[in-house]
PDB file of C-alpha atoms and ligand atoms in Angstrom:
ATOM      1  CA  UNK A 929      17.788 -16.502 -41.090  1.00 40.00           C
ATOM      2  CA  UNK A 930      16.400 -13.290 -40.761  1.00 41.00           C
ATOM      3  CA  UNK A 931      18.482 -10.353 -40.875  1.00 42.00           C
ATOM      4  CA  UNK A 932      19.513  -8.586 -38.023  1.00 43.00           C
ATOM      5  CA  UNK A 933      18.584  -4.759 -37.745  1.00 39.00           C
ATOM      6  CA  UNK A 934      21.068  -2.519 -37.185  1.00 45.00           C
ATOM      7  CA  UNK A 935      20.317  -0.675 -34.228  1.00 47.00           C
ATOM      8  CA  UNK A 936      20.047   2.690 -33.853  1.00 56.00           C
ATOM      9  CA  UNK A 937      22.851   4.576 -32.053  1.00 76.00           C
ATOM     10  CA  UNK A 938      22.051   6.949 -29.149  1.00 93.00           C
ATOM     11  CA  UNK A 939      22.029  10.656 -30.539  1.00 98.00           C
ATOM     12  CA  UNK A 940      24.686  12.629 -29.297  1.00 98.00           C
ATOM     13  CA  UNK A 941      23.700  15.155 -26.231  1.00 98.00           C
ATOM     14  CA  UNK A 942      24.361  18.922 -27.379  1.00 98.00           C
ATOM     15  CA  UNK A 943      23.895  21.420 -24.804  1.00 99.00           C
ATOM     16  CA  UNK A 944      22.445  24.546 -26.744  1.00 99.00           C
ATOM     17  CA  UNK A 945      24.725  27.849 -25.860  1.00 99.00           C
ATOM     18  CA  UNK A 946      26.595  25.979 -23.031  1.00 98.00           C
ATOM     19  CA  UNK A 947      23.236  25.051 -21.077  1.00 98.00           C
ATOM     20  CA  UNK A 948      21.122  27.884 -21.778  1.00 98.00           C
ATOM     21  CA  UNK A 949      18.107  26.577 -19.553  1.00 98.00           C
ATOM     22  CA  UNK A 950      20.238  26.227 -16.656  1.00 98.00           C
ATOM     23  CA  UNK A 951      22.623  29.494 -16.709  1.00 98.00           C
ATOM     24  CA  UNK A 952      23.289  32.583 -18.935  1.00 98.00           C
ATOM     25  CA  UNK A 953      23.447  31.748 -22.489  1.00 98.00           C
ATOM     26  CA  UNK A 954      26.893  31.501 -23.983  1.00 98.00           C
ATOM     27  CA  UNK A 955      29.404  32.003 -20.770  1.00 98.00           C
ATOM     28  CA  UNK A 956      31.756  29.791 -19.145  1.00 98.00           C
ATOM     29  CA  UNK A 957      28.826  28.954 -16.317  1.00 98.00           C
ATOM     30  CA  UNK A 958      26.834  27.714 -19.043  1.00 98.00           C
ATOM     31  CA  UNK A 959      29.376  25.477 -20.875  1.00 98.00           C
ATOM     32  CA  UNK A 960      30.231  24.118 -16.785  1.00 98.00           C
ATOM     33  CA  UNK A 961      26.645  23.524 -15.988  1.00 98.00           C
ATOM     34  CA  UNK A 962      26.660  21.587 -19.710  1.00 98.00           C
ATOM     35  CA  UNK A 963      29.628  19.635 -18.925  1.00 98.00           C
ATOM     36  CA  UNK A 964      28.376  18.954 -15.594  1.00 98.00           C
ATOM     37  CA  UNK A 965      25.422  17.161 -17.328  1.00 98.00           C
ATOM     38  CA  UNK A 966      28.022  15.036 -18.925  1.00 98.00           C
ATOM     39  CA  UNK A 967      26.939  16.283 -22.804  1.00 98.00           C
ATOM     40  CA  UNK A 968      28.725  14.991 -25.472  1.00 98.00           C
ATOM     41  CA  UNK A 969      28.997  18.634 -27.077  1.00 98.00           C
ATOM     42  CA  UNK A 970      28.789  22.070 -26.142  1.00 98.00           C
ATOM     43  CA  UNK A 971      27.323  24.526 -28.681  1.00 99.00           C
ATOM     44  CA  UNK A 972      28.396  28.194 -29.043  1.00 99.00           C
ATOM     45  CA  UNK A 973      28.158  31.017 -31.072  1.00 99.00           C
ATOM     46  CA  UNK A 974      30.636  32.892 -32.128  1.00 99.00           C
ATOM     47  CA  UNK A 975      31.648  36.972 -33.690  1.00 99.00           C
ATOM     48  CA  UNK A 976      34.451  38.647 -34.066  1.00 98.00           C
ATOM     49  CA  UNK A 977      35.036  41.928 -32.154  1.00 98.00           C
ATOM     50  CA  UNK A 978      36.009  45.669 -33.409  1.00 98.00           C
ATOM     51  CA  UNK A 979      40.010  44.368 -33.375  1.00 98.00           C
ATOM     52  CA  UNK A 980      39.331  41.252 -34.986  1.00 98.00           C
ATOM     53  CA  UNK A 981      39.002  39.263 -31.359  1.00 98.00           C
ATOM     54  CA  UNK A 982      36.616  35.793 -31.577  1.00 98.00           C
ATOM     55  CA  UNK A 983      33.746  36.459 -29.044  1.00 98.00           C
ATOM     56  CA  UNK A 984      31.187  33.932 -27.911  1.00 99.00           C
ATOM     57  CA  UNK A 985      28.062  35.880 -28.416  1.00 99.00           C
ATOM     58  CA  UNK A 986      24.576  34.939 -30.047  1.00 98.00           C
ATOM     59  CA  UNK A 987      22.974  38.394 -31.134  1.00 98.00           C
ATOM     60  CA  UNK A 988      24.682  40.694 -33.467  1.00 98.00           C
ATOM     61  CA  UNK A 989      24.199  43.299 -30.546  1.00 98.00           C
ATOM     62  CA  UNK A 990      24.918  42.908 -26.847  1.00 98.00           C
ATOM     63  CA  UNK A 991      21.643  44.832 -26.071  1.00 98.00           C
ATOM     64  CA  UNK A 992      19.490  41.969 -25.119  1.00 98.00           C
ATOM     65  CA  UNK A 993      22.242  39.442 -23.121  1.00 98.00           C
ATOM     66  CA  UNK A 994      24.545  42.189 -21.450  1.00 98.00           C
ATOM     67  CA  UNK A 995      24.263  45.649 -19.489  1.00 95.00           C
ATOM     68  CA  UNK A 996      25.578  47.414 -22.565  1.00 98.00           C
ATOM     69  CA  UNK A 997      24.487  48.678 -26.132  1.00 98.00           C
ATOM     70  CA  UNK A 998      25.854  48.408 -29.346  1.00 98.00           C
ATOM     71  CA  UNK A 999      26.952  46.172 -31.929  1.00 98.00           C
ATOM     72  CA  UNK A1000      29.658  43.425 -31.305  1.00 98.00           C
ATOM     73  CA  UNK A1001      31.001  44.318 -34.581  1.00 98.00           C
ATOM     74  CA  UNK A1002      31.670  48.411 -33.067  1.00 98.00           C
ATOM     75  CA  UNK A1003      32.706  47.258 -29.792  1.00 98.00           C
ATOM     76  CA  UNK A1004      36.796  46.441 -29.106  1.00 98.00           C
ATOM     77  CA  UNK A1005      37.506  42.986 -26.954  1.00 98.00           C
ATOM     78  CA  UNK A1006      38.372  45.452 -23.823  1.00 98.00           C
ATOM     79  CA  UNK A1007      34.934  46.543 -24.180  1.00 98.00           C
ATOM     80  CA  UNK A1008      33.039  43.525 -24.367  1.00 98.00           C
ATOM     81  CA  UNK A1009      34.566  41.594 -21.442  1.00 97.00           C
ATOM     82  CA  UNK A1010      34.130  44.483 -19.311  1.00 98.00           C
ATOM     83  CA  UNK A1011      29.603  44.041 -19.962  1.00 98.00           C
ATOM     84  CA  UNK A1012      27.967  41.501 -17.446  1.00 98.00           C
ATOM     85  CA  UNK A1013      26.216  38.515 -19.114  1.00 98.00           C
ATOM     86  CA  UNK A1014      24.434  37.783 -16.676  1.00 97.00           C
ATOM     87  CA  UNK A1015      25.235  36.365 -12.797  1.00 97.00           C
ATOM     88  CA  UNK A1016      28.445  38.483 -13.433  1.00 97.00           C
ATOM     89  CA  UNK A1017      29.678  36.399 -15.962  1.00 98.00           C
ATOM     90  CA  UNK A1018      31.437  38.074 -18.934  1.00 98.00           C
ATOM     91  CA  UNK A1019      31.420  37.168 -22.733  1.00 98.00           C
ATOM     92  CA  UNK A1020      34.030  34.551 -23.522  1.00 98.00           C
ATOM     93  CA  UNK A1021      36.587  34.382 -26.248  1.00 98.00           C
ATOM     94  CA  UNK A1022      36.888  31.242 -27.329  1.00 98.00           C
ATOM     95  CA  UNK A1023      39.809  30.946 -26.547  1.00 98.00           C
ATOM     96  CA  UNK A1024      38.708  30.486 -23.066  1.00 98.00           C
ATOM     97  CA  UNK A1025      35.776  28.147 -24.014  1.00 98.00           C
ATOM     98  CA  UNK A1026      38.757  26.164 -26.007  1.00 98.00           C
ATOM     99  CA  UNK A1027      40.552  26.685 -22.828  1.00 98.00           C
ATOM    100  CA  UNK A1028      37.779  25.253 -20.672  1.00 98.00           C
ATOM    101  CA  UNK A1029      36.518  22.741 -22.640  1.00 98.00           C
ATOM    102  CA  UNK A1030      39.817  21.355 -23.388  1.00 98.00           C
ATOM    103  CA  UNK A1031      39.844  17.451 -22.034  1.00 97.00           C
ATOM    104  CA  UNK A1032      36.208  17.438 -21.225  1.00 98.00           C
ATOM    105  CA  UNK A1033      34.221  18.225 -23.974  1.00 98.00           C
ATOM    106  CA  UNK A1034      33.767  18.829 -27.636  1.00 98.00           C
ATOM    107  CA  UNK A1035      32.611  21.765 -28.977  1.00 98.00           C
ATOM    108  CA  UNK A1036      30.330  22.921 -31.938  1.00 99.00           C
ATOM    109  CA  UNK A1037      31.448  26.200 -32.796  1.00 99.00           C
ATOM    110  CA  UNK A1038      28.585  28.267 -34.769  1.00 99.00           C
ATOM    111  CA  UNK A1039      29.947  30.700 -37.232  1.00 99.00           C
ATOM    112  CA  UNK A1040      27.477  33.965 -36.573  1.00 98.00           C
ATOM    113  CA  UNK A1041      29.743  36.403 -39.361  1.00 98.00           C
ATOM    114  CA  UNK A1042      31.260  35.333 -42.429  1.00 98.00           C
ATOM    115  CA  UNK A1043      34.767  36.072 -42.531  1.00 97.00           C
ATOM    116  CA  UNK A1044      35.714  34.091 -39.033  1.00 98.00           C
ATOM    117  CA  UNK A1045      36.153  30.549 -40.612  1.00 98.00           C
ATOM    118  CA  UNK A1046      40.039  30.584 -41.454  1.00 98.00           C
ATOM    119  CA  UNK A1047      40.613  32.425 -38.105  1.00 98.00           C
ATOM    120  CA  UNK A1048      38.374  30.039 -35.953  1.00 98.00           C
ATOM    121  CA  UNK A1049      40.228  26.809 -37.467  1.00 98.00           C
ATOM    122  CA  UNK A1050      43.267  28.116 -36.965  1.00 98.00           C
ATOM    123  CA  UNK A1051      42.687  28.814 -33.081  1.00 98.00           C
ATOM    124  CA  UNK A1052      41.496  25.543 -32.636  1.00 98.00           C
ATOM    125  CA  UNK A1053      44.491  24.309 -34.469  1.00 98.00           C
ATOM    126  CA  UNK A1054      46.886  26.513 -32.508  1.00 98.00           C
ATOM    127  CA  UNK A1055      45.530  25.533 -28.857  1.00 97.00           C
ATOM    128  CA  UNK A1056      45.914  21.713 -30.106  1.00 96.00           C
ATOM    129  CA  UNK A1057      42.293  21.200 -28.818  1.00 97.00           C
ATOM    130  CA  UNK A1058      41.977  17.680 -28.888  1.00 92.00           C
ATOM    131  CA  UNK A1059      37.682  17.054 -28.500  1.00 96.00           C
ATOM    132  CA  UNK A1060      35.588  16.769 -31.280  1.00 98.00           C
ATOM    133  CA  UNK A1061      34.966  20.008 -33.385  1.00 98.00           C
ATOM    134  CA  UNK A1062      32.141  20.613 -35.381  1.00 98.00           C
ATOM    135  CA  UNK A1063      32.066  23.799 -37.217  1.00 98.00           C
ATOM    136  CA  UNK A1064      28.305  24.819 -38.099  1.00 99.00           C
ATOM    137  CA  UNK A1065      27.077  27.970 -39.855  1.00 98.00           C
ATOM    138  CA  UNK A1066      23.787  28.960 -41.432  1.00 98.00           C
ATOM    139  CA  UNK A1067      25.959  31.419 -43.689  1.00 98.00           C
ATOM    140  CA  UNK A1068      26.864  27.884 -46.060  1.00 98.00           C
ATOM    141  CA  UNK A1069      29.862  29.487 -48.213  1.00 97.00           C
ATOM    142  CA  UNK A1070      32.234  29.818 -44.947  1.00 98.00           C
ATOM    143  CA  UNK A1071      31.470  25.759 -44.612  1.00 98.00           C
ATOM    144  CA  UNK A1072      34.004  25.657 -47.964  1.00 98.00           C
ATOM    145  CA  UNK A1073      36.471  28.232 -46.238  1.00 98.00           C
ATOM    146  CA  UNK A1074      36.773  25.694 -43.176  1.00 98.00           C
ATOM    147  CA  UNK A1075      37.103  22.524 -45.380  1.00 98.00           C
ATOM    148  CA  UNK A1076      39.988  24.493 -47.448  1.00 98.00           C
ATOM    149  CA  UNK A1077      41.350  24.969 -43.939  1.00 98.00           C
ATOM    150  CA  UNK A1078      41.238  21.798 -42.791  1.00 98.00           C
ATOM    151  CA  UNK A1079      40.269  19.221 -44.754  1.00 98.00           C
ATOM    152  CA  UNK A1080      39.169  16.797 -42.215  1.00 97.00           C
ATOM    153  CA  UNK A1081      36.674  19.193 -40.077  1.00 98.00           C
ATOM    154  CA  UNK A1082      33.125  18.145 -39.384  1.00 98.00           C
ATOM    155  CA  UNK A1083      30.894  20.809 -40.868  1.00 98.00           C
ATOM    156  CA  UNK A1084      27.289  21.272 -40.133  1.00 98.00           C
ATOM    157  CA  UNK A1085      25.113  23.197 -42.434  1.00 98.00           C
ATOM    158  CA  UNK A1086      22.485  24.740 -40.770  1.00 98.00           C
ATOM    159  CA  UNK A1087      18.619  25.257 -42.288  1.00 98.00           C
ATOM    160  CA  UNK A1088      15.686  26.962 -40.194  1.00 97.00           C
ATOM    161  CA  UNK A1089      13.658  26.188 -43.543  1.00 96.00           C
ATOM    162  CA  UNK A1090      14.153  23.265 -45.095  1.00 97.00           C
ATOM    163  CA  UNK A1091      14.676  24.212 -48.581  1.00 97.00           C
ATOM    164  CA  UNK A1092      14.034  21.652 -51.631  1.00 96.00           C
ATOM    165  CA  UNK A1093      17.312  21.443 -52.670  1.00 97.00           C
ATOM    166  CA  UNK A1094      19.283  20.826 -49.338  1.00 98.00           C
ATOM    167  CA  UNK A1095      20.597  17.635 -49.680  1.00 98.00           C
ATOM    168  CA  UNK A1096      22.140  19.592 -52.946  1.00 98.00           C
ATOM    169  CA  UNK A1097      23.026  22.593 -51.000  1.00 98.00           C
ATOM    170  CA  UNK A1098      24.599  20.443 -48.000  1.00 98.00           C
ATOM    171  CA  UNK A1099      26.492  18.749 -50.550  1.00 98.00           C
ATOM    172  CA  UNK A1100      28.047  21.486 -52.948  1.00 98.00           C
ATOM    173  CA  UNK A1101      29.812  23.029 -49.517  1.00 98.00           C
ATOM    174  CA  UNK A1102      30.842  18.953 -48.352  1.00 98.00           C
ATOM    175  CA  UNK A1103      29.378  19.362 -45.523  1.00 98.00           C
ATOM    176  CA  UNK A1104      29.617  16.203 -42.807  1.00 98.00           C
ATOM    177  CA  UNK A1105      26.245  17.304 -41.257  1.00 98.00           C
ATOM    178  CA  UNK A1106      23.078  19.233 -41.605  1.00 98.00           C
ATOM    179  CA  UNK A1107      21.390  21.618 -38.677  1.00 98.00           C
ATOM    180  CA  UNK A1108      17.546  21.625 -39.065  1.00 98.00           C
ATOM    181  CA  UNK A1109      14.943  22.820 -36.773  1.00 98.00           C
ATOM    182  CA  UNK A1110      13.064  20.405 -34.932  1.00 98.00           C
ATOM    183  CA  UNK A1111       9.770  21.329 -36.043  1.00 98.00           C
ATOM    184  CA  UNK A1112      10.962  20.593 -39.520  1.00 98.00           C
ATOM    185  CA  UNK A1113      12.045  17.313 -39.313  1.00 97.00           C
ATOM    186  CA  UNK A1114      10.209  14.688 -40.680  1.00 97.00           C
ATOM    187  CA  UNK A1115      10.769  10.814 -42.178  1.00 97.00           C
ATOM    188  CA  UNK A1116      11.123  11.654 -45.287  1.00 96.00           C
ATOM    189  CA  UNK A1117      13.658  14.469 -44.878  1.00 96.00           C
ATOM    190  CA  UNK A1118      15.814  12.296 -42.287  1.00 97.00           C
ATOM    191  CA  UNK A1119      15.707   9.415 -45.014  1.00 97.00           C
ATOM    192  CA  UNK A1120      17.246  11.759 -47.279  1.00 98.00           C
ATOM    193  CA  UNK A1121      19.813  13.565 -45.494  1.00 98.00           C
ATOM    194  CA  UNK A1122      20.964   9.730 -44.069  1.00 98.00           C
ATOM    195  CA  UNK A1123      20.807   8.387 -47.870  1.00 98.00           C
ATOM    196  CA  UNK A1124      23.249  11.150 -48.756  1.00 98.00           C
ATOM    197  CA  UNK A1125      25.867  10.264 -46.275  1.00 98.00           C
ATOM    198  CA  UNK A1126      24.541  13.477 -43.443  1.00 98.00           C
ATOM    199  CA  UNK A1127      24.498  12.837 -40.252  1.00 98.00           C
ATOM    200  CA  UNK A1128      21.573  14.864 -38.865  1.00 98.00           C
ATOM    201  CA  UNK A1129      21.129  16.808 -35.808  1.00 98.00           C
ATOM    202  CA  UNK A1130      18.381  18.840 -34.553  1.00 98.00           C
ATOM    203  CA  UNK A1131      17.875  21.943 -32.673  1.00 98.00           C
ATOM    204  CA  UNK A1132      16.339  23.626 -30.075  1.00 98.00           C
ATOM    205  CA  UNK A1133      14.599  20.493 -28.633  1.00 98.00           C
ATOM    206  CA  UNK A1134      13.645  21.453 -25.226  1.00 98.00           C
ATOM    207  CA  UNK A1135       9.995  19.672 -24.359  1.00 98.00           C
ATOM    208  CA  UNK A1136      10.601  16.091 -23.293  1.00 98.00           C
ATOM    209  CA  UNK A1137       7.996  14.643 -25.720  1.00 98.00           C
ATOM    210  CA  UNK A1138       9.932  16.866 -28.444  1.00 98.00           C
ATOM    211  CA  UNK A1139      13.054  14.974 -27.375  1.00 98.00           C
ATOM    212  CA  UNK A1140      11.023  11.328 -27.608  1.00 98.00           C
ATOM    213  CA  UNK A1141       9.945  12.406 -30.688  1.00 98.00           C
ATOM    214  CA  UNK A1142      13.254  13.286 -32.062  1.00 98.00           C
ATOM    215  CA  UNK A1143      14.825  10.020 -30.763  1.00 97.00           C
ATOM    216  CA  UNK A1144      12.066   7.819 -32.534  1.00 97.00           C
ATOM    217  CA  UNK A1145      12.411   9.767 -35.946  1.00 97.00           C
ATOM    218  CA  UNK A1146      16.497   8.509 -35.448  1.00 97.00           C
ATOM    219  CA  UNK A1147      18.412  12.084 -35.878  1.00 98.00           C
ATOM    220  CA  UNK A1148      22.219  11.891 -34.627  1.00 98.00           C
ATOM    221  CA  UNK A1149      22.116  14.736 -32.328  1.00 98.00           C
ATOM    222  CA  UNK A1150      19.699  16.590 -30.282  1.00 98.00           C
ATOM    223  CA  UNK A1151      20.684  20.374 -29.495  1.00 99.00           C
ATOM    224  CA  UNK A1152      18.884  21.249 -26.423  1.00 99.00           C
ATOM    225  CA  UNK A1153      19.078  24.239 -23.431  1.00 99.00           C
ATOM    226  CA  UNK A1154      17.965  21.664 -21.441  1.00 98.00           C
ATOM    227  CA  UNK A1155      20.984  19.070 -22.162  1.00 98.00           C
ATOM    228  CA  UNK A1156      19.803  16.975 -18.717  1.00 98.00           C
ATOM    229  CA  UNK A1157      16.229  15.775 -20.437  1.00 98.00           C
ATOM    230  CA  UNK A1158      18.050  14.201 -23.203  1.00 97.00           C
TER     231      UNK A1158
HETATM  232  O1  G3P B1803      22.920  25.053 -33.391  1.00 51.93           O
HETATM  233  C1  G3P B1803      21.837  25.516 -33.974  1.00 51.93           C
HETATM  234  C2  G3P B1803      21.222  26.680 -33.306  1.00 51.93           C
HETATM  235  O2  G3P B1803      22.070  27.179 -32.326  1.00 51.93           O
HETATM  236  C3  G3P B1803      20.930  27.709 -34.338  1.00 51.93           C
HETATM  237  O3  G3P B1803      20.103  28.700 -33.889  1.00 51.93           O
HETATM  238  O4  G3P B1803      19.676  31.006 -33.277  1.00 51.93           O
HETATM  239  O5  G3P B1803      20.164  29.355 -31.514  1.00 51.93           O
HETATM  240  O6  G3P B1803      21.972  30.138 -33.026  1.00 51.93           O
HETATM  241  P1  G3P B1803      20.512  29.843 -32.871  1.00 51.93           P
HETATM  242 CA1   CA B1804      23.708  28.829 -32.234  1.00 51.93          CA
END
C-alpha cells in the first residue's frame, strides 16, 4: 500500500498591525477590524515610552502615523496617548491590546527596541492572557531574554534578508519560528527551516496571487494587512 501523504495544514491567518489595510495601523480599530475577520493572530509592534510605558507603535518616531513629532523614545505615555492615529484613535499600550484581545485572539507581539523583552513577558504573564503569544523580533539577542523569561514562549526570529546561516542563527537564540519576507521565500529555504524543526511564517503578503503562492510553497503563517484575502 502506498503511503498516505500527510496533508498540509492550513497556515495560520495573521492580520499585519491589527488590519492595517482596513483601519489605522497598530490601534485598537485595527486589531477589531482583524478580529472581526476571524484571524487566528493579531500582529503588533511594540516600544517603550520616555517612563518606561509599552506602546504599540511601528516607527521609531510618531511623525509619519500621528499629528505629532518626535521620537517615542523622548515622548512620556501622557504624551503619546494624547496624538491621534488616525480616525481619532490613539496609540495603545499593550496593555489594552492584551486587554482587548483577551478571549478572542492571540497576539504576536514584535519587539521594535531591545531592552522590552523581560518587561513584555512579564505583562503578558501578569494580565494571565490566555491566547497564543508569539514573541517576534528582528533584534535576535532579546529572542534569548524572552526564552530565559519564560521558557515555553513561541519566538519568531525575524529576517528581511535571508542570510546563509539562518537556520544557524534561528537556532543559537531557540527560536520556535522564523519571520521572512515573502519575496524571499523559496523551496529550498522552506525545506530547510521545516527540516530544522521552524515553523515558518511569512510577511507582508497582501496580493491574492502572493497569498496562493505562499499557500502552495506550504509556510505556517501568512502575515497580511489584508487578513480577509487569506
Ligand atoms: O511581522 C513581521 C513584520 O511586521 C515585520 O516588518 O516593518 O512591518 O514591522 P514591519
Ligand atoms: Ca511588525
Amino acid at each position: 500500500m502506498p503511503k498516505e501523504r500527510p496533508t498540509r495544514q492550513t497556515p495560520l491567518r495573521i492580520g499585519h498591525r491589527g488590519a492595517a489595510g482596513h483601519a489605522p495601523e497598530n490601534t485598537l480599530e485595527s486589531i477589531r477590524a482583524a478580529i472581526g475577520f476571524g484571524v487566528d493572530q493579531v500582529e503588533v509592534d511594540l516600544r517603550a515610552s520616555r517612563d518606561g510605558h509599552l506602546v504599540v507603535i511601528h516607527d521609531e518616531t510618531v511623525d509619519r502615523t500621528t499629528g505629532g513629532k518626535g521620537k517615542v523614545a523622548d515622548l512620556p505615555l501622557a504624551e503619546l496617548t494624547t496624538l491621534d492615529a488616525g480616525c481619532g484613535q490613539s496609540i495603545p499600550t499593550l496593555e489594552e491590546v492584551l486587554e482587548l484581545a483577551h478571549g478572542r485572539v492571540g497576539l504576536m507581539l514584535e519587539l521594535k527596541v531591545a531592552g522590552i523583552a523581560v518587561q513584555t513577558v512579564e505583562l503578558v504573564r501578569q494580565r494571565r492572557f490566555t491566547g497564543a503569544v508569539i514573541y517576534a523580533s528582528f533584534l535576535l539577542h532579546e529572542l534569548i531574554l524572552v526564552r530565559q523569561a519564560d521558557a515555553d514562549a513561541k519566538t519568531l526570529a525575524l529576517f528581511d534578508e535571508i542570510p546563509q546561516d539562518a537556520v544557524a542563527q534561528a537556532l543559537t537564540v531557540r527560536a520556535s519560528h522564523v519571520g521572512l519576507n515573502y519575496k524571499t521565500a523559496t523551496t529550498q529555504t522552506i525545506m530547510a527551516f521545516h527540516r530544522a524543526g521552524l515553523q515558518i511564517f511569512v510577511y507582508t503578503v497582501n496580493e491574492p496571487h502572493d497569498i496562493q503562492a505562499m499557500r502552495a510553497l506550504g509556510v505556517d503563517g501568512i502575515i497580511s494587512d489584508f487578513p480577509d484575502r487569506i
